[in-house]
Amino acid sequence: MPLVNTKEMFEKAYKGGYAIGAFNCNNMEIVQAITEAAKECNSPVILQVSAGARKYAKPVYLKKMVEAAVEDTGLPIVLHLDHGADFEMCKDCIDGGFTSVMIDASSKPFEENIAITRKVVEYAHAHKPYVTVEAELGTLAGIEDDVKVEHGSESYTKPEDVEEFVRRTGCDSLAIAIGTSHGAYKFKPEQCTRDENGVLCPPPLRFDILEEVSKRLPGFPIVLHGSSSVNQEYVKIINENGGDLKDAVGVPEKQLRQAAKLAVCKINIDSDLRLAMTAGIREHFNAHPEHFDPRQYVGDGRKYVKELVKHKITEVLGSVDKA
Ligand SMILES: [Zn+2]
């Protein structure tokens, strides 16, 4: 099976009340961890690449590694550009064999966002085979590679904008802002309460906005960015093995599970993979200070990422046996 676009995947996910995991990748071990986990769960999966990943690993390596994963697993896999900054970057990926792209013009005024998105959609849909396009309305706080928005400067998606935006752009899916945020520090401590163990509890997602958007766009796939949960077990392993991550906090998995049952068909997860990889490597080094073979410690990182992805597929996304 060749790489696929998101069209059929999202149609099934919408009807089935689950979401597809969109995991960021930038090296071989992460690609293997994600796709081996997906294989064991018989789950479809989206591997996404940011501008930062393209700079780090070179597009050609990423493309070939993802193709290798398709050959190795036989799963339906999408190769997706995360946060395409402009038409040129999207065009470059479409020409290079990506099966899906995101054009993120969400920081631009409404009309400009529509014009840029429309241009990408026209190019992507004319491509054979058809490349799907994700667009964004509203802005998330936080930091992800080249995308940086200060806390306090984020803005929720306005439901009254979505029908016109989707109609005029022709986009295939829409990322909305309902209170998720990029990075491992999604909320400032003062936005949160603390539980009895002193762990931060973030403000709840704005399900009212999600419901209003899905009422206005029946059957249309919605995307959530910045949806790592910053599982405290990994933060604890990192901090117990020489790390220093203070007050790292994410979106509770229960809320993401709820969103996946509604119109959300794609949930983006990046920081959680980074934390799992770092936890595995730090723990390995602490236990084996004499080791210097990268296969030993990166291999432990890969094992942790794979366990995490299996957990996400079964407990959060609900995409088990949907391949
Ligand atoms: Zn994002």
PDB file of N, CA and C in Angstrom, residues 24 82-83 140-145 147-149 151 180-187 225-231 235 245 247-251 268-275:
ATOM      1  N   ASN A  24       4.690  13.612  15.538  1.00  0.00           N
ATOM      2  CA  ASN A  24       5.823  14.271  14.869  1.00  0.00           C
ATOM      3  C   ASN A  24       7.034  13.357  14.883  1.00  0.00           C
ATOM      4  N   ASP A  82       3.523  19.552   8.925  1.00  0.00           N
ATOM      5  CA  ASP A  82       2.947  20.238  10.088  1.00  0.00           C
ATOM      6  C   ASP A  82       3.324  21.724  10.009  1.00  0.00           C
ATOM      7  N   HIS A  83       2.359  22.594  10.132  1.00  0.00           N
ATOM      8  CA  HIS A  83       2.601  24.049  10.129  1.00  0.00           C
ATOM      9  C   HIS A  83       3.379  24.548   8.909  1.00  0.00           C
ATOM     10  N   LEU A 140      -3.007  29.203  18.881  1.00  0.00           N
ATOM     11  CA  LEU A 140      -2.673  28.516  20.125  1.00  0.00           C
ATOM     12  C   LEU A 140      -1.494  29.216  20.793  1.00  0.00           C
ATOM     13  N   ALA A 141      -1.467  29.198  22.104  1.00  0.00           N
ATOM     14  CA  ALA A 141      -0.287  29.696  22.817  1.00  0.00           C
ATOM     15  C   ALA A 141       0.807  28.633  22.775  1.00  0.00           C
ATOM     16  N   GLY A 142       2.024  29.041  23.139  1.00  0.00           N
ATOM     17  CA  GLY A 142       3.103  28.075  23.301  1.00  0.00           C
ATOM     18  C   GLY A 142       4.122  28.117  22.178  1.00  0.00           C
ATOM     19  N   ILE A 143       5.073  27.185  22.264  1.00  0.00           N
ATOM     20  CA  ILE A 143       6.195  27.155  21.328  1.00  0.00           C
ATOM     21  C   ILE A 143       6.284  25.797  20.683  1.00  0.00           C
ATOM     22  N   GLU A 144       6.381  25.765  19.355  1.00  0.00           N
ATOM     23  CA  GLU A 144       6.643  24.518  18.639  1.00  0.00           C
ATOM     24  C   GLU A 144       7.540  24.854  17.461  1.00  0.00           C
ATOM     25  N   ASP A 145       8.790  24.474  17.560  1.00  0.00           N
ATOM     26  CA  ASP A 145       9.764  24.795  16.518  1.00  0.00           C
ATOM     27  C   ASP A 145       9.702  26.277  16.154  1.00  0.00           C
ATOM     28  N   VAL A 147       7.038  28.041  15.464  1.00  0.00           N
ATOM     29  CA  VAL A 147       5.764  28.690  15.794  1.00  0.00           C
ATOM     30  C   VAL A 147       5.793  29.108  17.260  1.00  0.00           C
ATOM     31  N   LYS A 148       5.753  30.415  17.502  1.00  0.00           N
ATOM     32  CA  LYS A 148       5.818  30.903  18.891  1.00  0.00           C
ATOM     33  C   LYS A 148       4.722  31.916  19.146  1.00  0.00           C
ATOM     34  N   VAL A 149       3.893  31.655  20.136  1.00  0.00           N
ATOM     35  CA  VAL A 149       2.854  32.614  20.524  1.00  0.00           C
ATOM     36  C   VAL A 149       2.893  32.757  22.044  1.00  0.00           C
ATOM     37  N   HIS A 151       1.868  33.325  25.867  1.00  0.00           N
ATOM     38  CA  HIS A 151       0.646  33.099  26.627  1.00  0.00           C
ATOM     39  C   HIS A 151      -0.051  34.434  26.808  1.00  0.00           C
ATOM     40  N   THR A 180      -6.035  24.187  23.791  1.00  0.00           N
ATOM     41  CA  THR A 180      -4.795  23.404  23.793  1.00  0.00           C
ATOM     42  C   THR A 180      -3.653  24.364  23.489  1.00  0.00           C
ATOM     43  N   SER A 181      -2.421  23.900  23.631  1.00  0.00           N
ATOM     44  CA  SER A 181      -1.288  24.812  23.471  1.00  0.00           C
ATOM     45  C   SER A 181      -0.037  24.006  23.146  1.00  0.00           C
ATOM     46  N   HIS A 182       0.904  24.616  22.443  1.00  0.00           N
ATOM     47  CA  HIS A 182       2.108  23.885  22.021  1.00  0.00           C
ATOM     48  C   HIS A 182       3.135  23.755  23.157  1.00  0.00           C
ATOM     49  N   GLY A 183       3.928  22.699  23.116  1.00  0.00           N
ATOM     50  CA  GLY A 183       5.061  22.561  24.029  1.00  0.00           C
ATOM     51  C   GLY A 183       4.759  21.746  25.272  1.00  0.00           C
ATOM     52  N   ALA A 184       5.757  21.632  26.168  1.00  0.00           N
ATOM     53  CA  ALA A 184       5.602  20.843  27.401  1.00  0.00           C
ATOM     54  C   ALA A 184       5.184  21.717  28.580  1.00  0.00           C
ATOM     55  N   TYR A 185       5.059  23.009  28.334  1.00  0.00           N
ATOM     56  CA  TYR A 185       4.593  23.948  29.372  1.00  0.00           C
ATOM     57  C   TYR A 185       3.364  24.653  28.830  1.00  0.00           C
ATOM     58  N   LYS A 186       2.263  23.906  28.779  1.00  0.00           N
ATOM     59  CA  LYS A 186       1.100  24.398  28.047  1.00  0.00           C
ATOM     60  C   LYS A 186       0.352  25.498  28.779  1.00  0.00           C
ATOM     61  N   PHE A 187       0.490  25.499  30.083  1.00  0.00           N
ATOM     62  CA  PHE A 187      -0.255  26.481  30.861  1.00  0.00           C
ATOM     63  C   PHE A 187       0.672  27.064  31.911  1.00  0.00           C
ATOM     64  N   HIS A 225      -4.303  20.704  17.653  1.00  0.00           N
ATOM     65  CA  HIS A 225      -2.844  20.817  17.816  1.00  0.00           C
ATOM     66  C   HIS A 225      -2.519  20.879  19.304  1.00  0.00           C
ATOM     67  N   GLY A 226      -1.221  20.800  19.610  1.00  0.00           N
ATOM     68  CA  GLY A 226      -0.795  21.019  20.994  1.00  0.00           C
ATOM     69  C   GLY A 226      -1.504  20.114  21.980  1.00  0.00           C
ATOM     70  N   SER A 227      -1.619  18.834  21.649  1.00  0.00           N
ATOM     71  CA  SER A 227      -2.444  17.951  22.462  1.00  0.00           C
ATOM     72  C   SER A 227      -1.649  16.847  23.149  1.00  0.00           C
ATOM     73  N   SER A 228      -0.439  17.169  23.556  1.00  0.00           N
ATOM     74  CA  SER A 228       0.272  16.248  24.440  1.00  0.00           C
ATOM     75  C   SER A 228      -0.298  16.396  25.842  1.00  0.00           C
ATOM     76  N   SER A 229      -0.191  15.325  26.608  1.00  0.00           N
ATOM     77  CA  SER A 229      -0.729  15.360  27.976  1.00  0.00           C
ATOM     78  C   SER A 229       0.359  15.536  29.020  1.00  0.00           C
ATOM     79  N   VAL A 230       1.612  15.534  28.577  1.00  0.00           N
ATOM     80  CA  VAL A 230       2.758  15.698  29.486  1.00  0.00           C
ATOM     81  C   VAL A 230       2.589  14.744  30.678  1.00  0.00           C
ATOM     82  N   ASN A 231       2.508  13.448  30.355  1.00  0.00           N
ATOM     83  CA  ASN A 231       2.281  12.419  31.378  1.00  0.00           C
ATOM     84  C   ASN A 231       3.327  12.535  32.486  1.00  0.00           C
ATOM     85  N   VAL A 235       7.791  12.809  33.272  1.00  0.00           N
ATOM     86  CA  VAL A 235       8.428  13.980  33.899  1.00  0.00           C
ATOM     87  C   VAL A 235       9.173  13.533  35.156  1.00  0.00           C
ATOM     88  N   LEU A 245      12.644  19.488  34.878  1.00  0.00           N
ATOM     89  CA  LEU A 245      11.435  19.998  34.218  1.00  0.00           C
ATOM     90  C   LEU A 245      10.468  20.381  35.319  1.00  0.00           C
ATOM     91  N   ASP A 247       7.088  22.128  36.673  1.00  0.00           N
ATOM     92  CA  ASP A 247       5.752  22.599  36.291  1.00  0.00           C
ATOM     93  C   ASP A 247       5.414  22.387  34.814  1.00  0.00           C
ATOM     94  N   ALA A 248       5.975  21.309  34.221  1.00  0.00           N
ATOM     95  CA  ALA A 248       5.549  20.936  32.872  1.00  0.00           C
ATOM     96  C   ALA A 248       4.123  20.401  32.978  1.00  0.00           C
ATOM     97  N   VAL A 249       3.249  20.851  32.099  1.00  0.00           N
ATOM     98  CA  VAL A 249       1.849  20.450  32.205  1.00  0.00           C
ATOM     99  C   VAL A 249       1.203  20.390  30.817  1.00  0.00           C
ATOM    100  N   GLY A 250       0.291  19.414  30.643  1.00  0.00           N
ATOM    101  CA  GLY A 250      -0.358  19.224  29.345  1.00  0.00           C
ATOM    102  C   GLY A 250      -1.868  19.136  29.460  1.00  0.00           C
ATOM    103  N   VAL A 251      -2.482  18.639  28.383  1.00  0.00           N
ATOM    104  CA  VAL A 251      -3.938  18.522  28.326  1.00  0.00           C
ATOM    105  C   VAL A 251      -4.325  17.141  28.851  1.00  0.00           C
ATOM    106  N   ASN A 268      -2.781  15.961  17.471  1.00  0.00           N
ATOM    107  CA  ASN A 268      -1.334  16.101  17.286  1.00  0.00           C
ATOM    108  C   ASN A 268      -0.581  15.859  18.590  1.00  0.00           C
ATOM    109  N   ILE A 269       0.426  15.019  18.518  1.00  0.00           N
ATOM    110  CA  ILE A 269       1.215  14.685  19.704  1.00  0.00           C
ATOM    111  C   ILE A 269       2.697  14.751  19.355  1.00  0.00           C
ATOM    112  N   ASP A 270       3.400  15.633  20.032  1.00  0.00           N
ATOM    113  CA  ASP A 270       4.833  15.781  19.796  1.00  0.00           C
ATOM    114  C   ASP A 270       5.581  15.785  21.133  1.00  0.00           C
ATOM    115  N   SER A 271       5.254  16.719  22.008  1.00  0.00           N
ATOM    116  CA  SER A 271       5.992  16.843  23.277  1.00  0.00           C
ATOM    117  C   SER A 271       6.018  15.530  24.059  1.00  0.00           C
ATOM    118  N   ASP A 272       4.916  14.783  24.043  1.00  0.00           N
ATOM    119  CA  ASP A 272       4.882  13.524  24.792  1.00  0.00           C
ATOM    120  C   ASP A 272       5.922  12.530  24.274  1.00  0.00           C
ATOM    121  N   LEU A 273       6.161  12.544  22.953  1.00  0.00           N
ATOM    122  CA  LEU A 273       7.186  11.648  22.399  1.00  0.00           C
ATOM    123  C   LEU A 273       8.567  12.088  22.863  1.00  0.00           C
ATOM    124  N   ARG A 274       8.775  13.390  22.864  1.00  0.00           N
ATOM    125  CA  ARG A 274      10.072  13.925  23.301  1.00  0.00           C
ATOM    126  C   ARG A 274      10.339  13.557  24.754  1.00  0.00           C
ATOM    127  N   LEU A 275       9.300  13.670  25.574  1.00  0.00           N
ATOM    128  CA  LEU A 275       9.463  13.352  27.000  1.00  0.00           C
ATOM    129  C   LEU A 275       9.764  11.866  27.194  1.00  0.00           C
TER     130      LEU A 275
END
